[in-house]
Tab-separated table of C-alpha atoms in Angstrom:
chain	number	residue	atom	x	y	z
A	284	GLU	CA	53.397	12.972	32.572
A	285	ALA	CA	55.740	10.039	31.978
A	286	GLN	CA	54.184	7.740	29.458
A	287	VAL	CA	54.461	5.415	26.502
A	288	THR	CA	52.113	6.399	23.690
A	289	GLN	CA	50.976	3.988	21.030
A	290	ASN	CA	48.899	4.775	17.987
A	291	PRO	CA	46.457	3.787	16.748
A	292	ARG	CA	44.471	2.185	19.549
A	293	TYR	CA	42.463	0.041	17.123
A	294	LEU	CA	43.297	-0.899	13.539
A	295	ILE	CA	41.471	-3.024	11.002
A	296	THR	CA	43.261	-3.768	7.761
A	297	VAL	CA	43.378	-6.275	4.922
A	298	THR	CA	45.956	-8.885	4.087
A	299	GLY	CA	49.040	-7.468	2.403
A	300	LYS	CA	48.458	-3.778	3.106
A	301	LYS	CA	51.518	-2.327	4.794
A	302	LEU	CA	50.961	-0.677	8.163
A	303	THR	CA	52.918	1.011	10.905
A	304	VAL	CA	52.103	1.165	14.600
A	305	THR	CA	53.863	4.049	16.278
A	306	CYS	CA	55.354	4.072	19.770
A	307	SER	CA	56.827	7.038	21.554
A	308	GLN	CA	58.147	7.502	25.108
A	309	ASN	CA	58.964	10.745	26.916
A	310	MET	CA	61.176	9.324	29.673
A	311	ASN	CA	64.526	9.294	27.828
A	312	HIS	CA	64.570	5.498	28.106
A	313	GLU	CA	67.270	3.585	26.294
A	314	TYR	CA	65.399	0.264	26.085
A	315	MET	CA	62.236	-0.203	24.045
A	316	SER	CA	60.379	-3.338	23.096
A	317	TRP	CA	57.345	-4.674	21.251
A	318	TYR	CA	55.152	-7.528	22.498
A	319	ARG	CA	52.116	-9.259	21.131
A	320	GLN	CA	49.463	-10.687	23.433
A	321	ASP	CA	47.286	-13.577	22.354
A	322	PRO	CA	44.700	-15.456	24.447
A	323	GLY	CA	46.252	-18.408	26.223
A	324	LEU	CA	49.759	-17.473	25.105
A	325	GLY	CA	50.522	-14.461	27.287
A	326	LEU	CA	52.978	-11.862	26.040
A	327	ARG	CA	55.645	-12.712	23.517
A	328	GLN	CA	58.437	-10.379	22.569
A	329	ILE	CA	58.711	-9.401	18.903
A	330	TYR	CA	61.687	-7.050	18.785
A	331	TYR	CA	63.625	-4.943	21.216
A	332	SER	CA	66.107	-2.080	21.066
A	333	MET	CA	68.878	-1.357	23.538
A	334	ASN	CA	69.504	2.122	22.128
A	335	VAL	CA	69.373	4.224	18.963
A	336	GLU	CA	70.250	2.175	15.873
A	337	VAL	CA	70.506	-1.019	17.989
A	338	THR	CA	67.684	-3.518	17.492
A	339	ASP	CA	67.405	-7.264	17.936
A	340	LYS	CA	64.908	-10.061	17.463
A	341	GLY	CA	62.746	-11.354	20.251
A	342	ASP	CA	60.899	-14.658	20.304
A	343	VAL	CA	58.471	-14.052	17.414
A	344	PRO	CA	60.042	-11.601	14.924
A	345	GLU	CA	58.813	-13.161	11.653
A	346	GLY	CA	56.695	-10.771	9.586
A	347	TYR	CA	57.693	-7.673	11.543
A	348	LYS	CA	60.239	-4.896	11.175
A	349	VAL	CA	61.315	-2.151	13.549
A	350	SER	CA	63.560	0.876	13.453
A	351	ARG	CA	65.111	3.083	16.134
A	352	LYS	CA	66.304	6.267	14.479
A	353	GLU	CA	65.493	8.431	17.492
A	354	LYS	CA	65.653	7.542	21.157
A	355	ARG	CA	61.992	8.317	21.831
A	356	ASN	CA	60.404	6.464	18.892
A	357	PHE	CA	60.205	2.767	18.084
A	358	PRO	CA	57.700	2.028	15.307
A	359	LEU	CA	56.521	-1.473	14.465
A	360	ILE	CA	56.134	-2.154	10.760
A	361	LEU	CA	54.110	-4.933	9.156
A	362	GLU	CA	55.062	-4.840	5.487
A	363	SER	CA	52.600	-7.523	4.372
A	364	PRO	CA	50.189	-8.292	7.219
A	365	SER	CA	48.528	-11.675	7.410
A	366	PRO	CA	45.541	-12.858	9.476
A	367	ASN	CA	47.824	-14.674	11.939
A	368	GLN	CA	49.152	-11.269	12.964
A	369	THR	CA	45.747	-10.328	14.359
A	370	SER	CA	46.644	-9.623	17.963
A	371	LEU	CA	46.934	-7.071	20.759
A	372	TYR	CA	50.270	-5.274	20.543
A	373	PHE	CA	52.102	-3.507	23.346
A	374	CYS	CA	55.078	-1.230	23.270
A	375	ALA	CA	57.174	-0.962	26.429
A	376	SER	CA	60.234	0.945	27.557
A	377	SER	CA	62.648	1.022	30.473
A	378	LEU	CA	65.592	3.112	31.496
A	379	ARG	CA	68.315	0.676	30.492
A	380	GLY	CA	67.095	-2.850	29.887
A	381	ARG	CA	64.608	-5.691	30.120
A	382	ASN	CA	65.401	-6.340	33.795
A	383	GLU	CA	64.290	-2.915	34.899
A	384	LYS	CA	60.742	-1.708	35.394
A	385	LEU	CA	58.946	-1.754	32.074
A	386	PHE	CA	56.468	1.001	31.254
A	387	PHE	CA	53.772	-0.187	28.875
A	388	GLY	CA	51.622	1.628	26.375
A	389	SER	CA	47.850	1.105	26.340
A	390	GLY	CA	48.005	-1.329	23.452
A	391	THR	CA	46.981	-1.537	19.797
A	392	GLN	CA	44.311	-4.034	18.812
A	393	LEU	CA	45.069	-5.102	15.247
A	394	SER	CA	42.703	-7.120	13.058
A	395	VAL	CA	43.940	-8.365	9.688
A	396	LEU	CA	41.112	-9.551	7.424
B	59	ALA	CA	66.418	-20.475	27.706
B	60	GLN	CA	64.202	-19.608	30.631
B	61	SER	CA	60.508	-20.438	30.949
B	62	VAL	CA	57.637	-19.511	33.245
B	63	THR	CA	54.591	-21.521	34.265
B	64	GLN	CA	51.483	-20.059	35.831
B	65	PRO	CA	49.409	-23.175	36.541
B	66	ASP	CA	46.108	-21.404	37.154
B	67	ILE	CA	44.350	-19.809	34.196
B	68	HIS	CA	41.507	-18.432	36.347
B	69	ILE	CA	41.120	-17.969	40.075
B	70	THR	CA	38.040	-16.708	41.900
B	71	VAL	CA	38.432	-15.241	45.364
B	72	SER	CA	35.861	-13.686	47.664
B	73	GLU	CA	36.386	-10.052	48.534
B	74	GLY	CA	38.323	-9.827	51.793
B	75	ALA	CA	39.811	-13.299	51.447
B	76	SER	CA	43.504	-13.973	51.002
B	77	LEU	CA	45.076	-14.593	47.620
B	78	GLU	CA	48.000	-16.614	46.343
B	79	LEU	CA	48.904	-16.792	42.656
B	80	ARG	CA	51.443	-19.395	41.677
B	81	CYS	CA	54.481	-18.959	39.462
B	82	ASN	CA	57.178	-21.505	38.695
B	83	TYR	CA	60.184	-20.794	36.556
B	84	SER	CA	62.910	-22.723	34.809
B	85	TYR	CA	66.362	-21.191	34.624
B	86	GLY	CA	69.899	-22.410	35.238
B	87	ALA	CA	70.690	-19.879	37.948
B	88	THR	CA	68.813	-17.308	40.010
B	89	PRO	CA	66.934	-15.099	37.598
B	90	TYR	CA	65.346	-11.714	37.896
B	91	LEU	CA	61.644	-12.209	38.717
B	92	PHE	CA	58.695	-9.901	38.219
B	93	TRP	CA	54.954	-9.711	38.697
B	94	TYR	CA	52.913	-7.446	36.434
B	95	VAL	CA	49.189	-6.701	36.542
B	96	GLN	CA	46.942	-5.871	33.589
B	97	SER	CA	43.580	-4.234	34.207
B	98	PRO	CA	40.969	-4.529	31.454
B	99	GLY	CA	41.857	-2.413	28.419
B	100	GLN	CA	45.149	-1.298	29.911
B	101	GLY	CA	48.829	-1.988	29.531
B	102	LEU	CA	50.790	-3.898	32.146
B	103	GLN	CA	51.930	-2.327	35.400
B	104	LEU	CA	54.802	-3.587	37.540
B	105	LEU	CA	53.686	-4.848	40.975
B	106	LEU	CA	57.048	-5.982	42.318
B	107	LYS	CA	60.400	-7.487	41.364
B	108	TYR	CA	63.084	-9.685	42.890
B	109	PHE	CA	66.736	-9.189	42.062
B	110	SER	CA	68.633	-10.396	45.128
B	111	GLY	CA	68.691	-10.244	48.918
B	112	ASP	CA	65.572	-10.668	51.007
B	113	THR	CA	63.445	-13.375	49.442
B	114	LEU	CA	60.186	-11.739	50.563
B	115	VAL	CA	59.496	-8.776	48.315
B	116	GLN	CA	56.953	-6.053	48.980
B	117	GLY	CA	55.181	-4.379	46.128
B	118	ILE	CA	52.507	-1.846	45.386
B	119	LYS	CA	48.804	-2.191	46.227
B	120	GLY	CA	49.540	-4.412	49.246
B	121	PHE	CA	51.017	-7.314	47.256
B	122	GLU	CA	54.039	-9.357	48.226
B	123	ALA	CA	55.890	-12.280	46.675
B	124	GLU	CA	58.305	-14.847	48.027
B	125	PHE	CA	61.215	-16.278	46.079
B	126	LYS	CA	61.862	-19.929	46.927
B	127	ARG	CA	64.970	-21.194	45.209
B	128	SER	CA	64.410	-24.820	46.227
B	129	GLN	CA	60.982	-24.828	44.594
B	130	SER	CA	61.826	-22.523	41.663
B	131	SER	CA	58.800	-20.496	42.625
B	132	PHE	CA	57.845	-16.868	43.008
B	133	ASN	CA	54.265	-16.836	44.280
B	134	LEU	CA	52.282	-13.638	44.630
B	135	ARG	CA	50.202	-13.056	47.764
B	136	LYS	CA	47.799	-10.548	49.208
B	137	PRO	CA	46.206	-10.922	52.664
B	138	SER	CA	42.851	-9.323	51.782
B	139	VAL	CA	41.593	-8.943	48.231
B	140	HIS	CA	39.595	-5.917	47.086
B	141	TRP	CA	37.174	-5.875	44.161
B	142	SER	CA	39.576	-3.520	42.346
B	143	ASP	CA	42.198	-6.285	42.297
B	144	ALA	CA	40.244	-8.137	39.599
B	145	ALA	CA	42.681	-8.222	36.680
B	146	GLU	CA	45.093	-10.484	34.866
B	147	TYR	CA	48.426	-11.161	36.545
B	148	PHE	CA	51.627	-12.074	34.763
B	149	CYS	CA	54.793	-13.529	36.195
B	150	ALA	CA	57.983	-12.860	34.222
B	151	VAL	CA	61.568	-14.068	34.378
B	152	GLY	CA	64.713	-12.458	33.030
B	153	ALA	CA	68.239	-13.794	32.723
B	154	ARG	CA	70.960	-12.049	34.694
B	155	SER	CA	73.286	-11.780	31.743
B	156	GLY	CA	73.258	-11.807	27.989
B	157	TYR	CA	70.604	-10.433	25.714
B	158	SER	CA	67.864	-13.012	26.052
B	159	THR	CA	64.311	-11.791	26.222
B	160	LEU	CA	62.171	-11.221	29.279
B	161	THR	CA	59.832	-14.207	29.334
B	162	PHE	CA	56.259	-13.830	30.526
B	163	GLY	CA	53.940	-16.524	31.797
B	164	LYS	CA	50.546	-17.003	30.172
B	165	GLY	CA	48.774	-15.122	32.920
B	166	THR	CA	46.248	-15.807	35.663
B	167	MET	CA	42.891	-14.064	35.541
B	168	LEU	CA	41.704	-13.074	39.016
B	169	LEU	CA	37.969	-12.772	39.565
B	170	VAL	CA	36.720	-11.261	42.821
B	171	SER	CA	33.280	-12.267	44.061
B	172	PRO	CA	31.214	-10.135	46.458
C-alpha cells in the first residue's frame, strides 16, 4: 500500500532533549516536506526536499534540522526542543514537487515540557 | 509571496443541505490552487486541484470548486452534505515557478447537524 509513515505518533519530551521524528515513503517520490499544524494557524512548512541531498527552508525552519540521505526517508530533527515547538507535525511527499498531489502521514503530536 | 484567506473558521450545515466554503488568495499571477480535507486524527487528503483550463474543477467525494480570477477566489462546493463530510478543510496556493512554499489557509471546520 502506498503510504507515508511517521513515527512516533505521540511524543512527550523535556526542553533541550534532542529528538528525531522519522518519515518514510514507499512511492519513490522525489519531493518530501515537513509541516507543523497549530490551532488557528493552519499548516506551515518547516523544510522541504526536492531530491536526495537537496533540502531547503520553508516558512518556519528555526529550531529544526532535516536530512535526505536516501530517497525514501526524511527525518525531522529537533536538537534542543523548546515548549514553543509543541505542535502536530506532518510529513508529506509527492512525485516531483509541491504543486502535485501531496500524500500526508498520519501526524506526530509532540509535547515539549 | 502568496497568501490564502479562509474567512470562516467554523461552518455548520444541516445534513442534505448544500455547502460552500470560501477561499481567497493573493498572488501576482494565476497560481496553482488546491483543496485538502483533514478528518479527525488523520493527515490531509487532496480533494481537488486547479492548474489551468476549465475553471470548474471536479474532485473526489462529490466536491467541486470554481476558480474566479476576477475575485481571486477558489470556493469549494457540494450540493448535498453527508454526516461523513464533517472535517477540517484547507485551501492552498502554490506559485507556478520558483521554489516558494505551498501556502495553506488556516482551515474551515465543517460541522454537520442531523
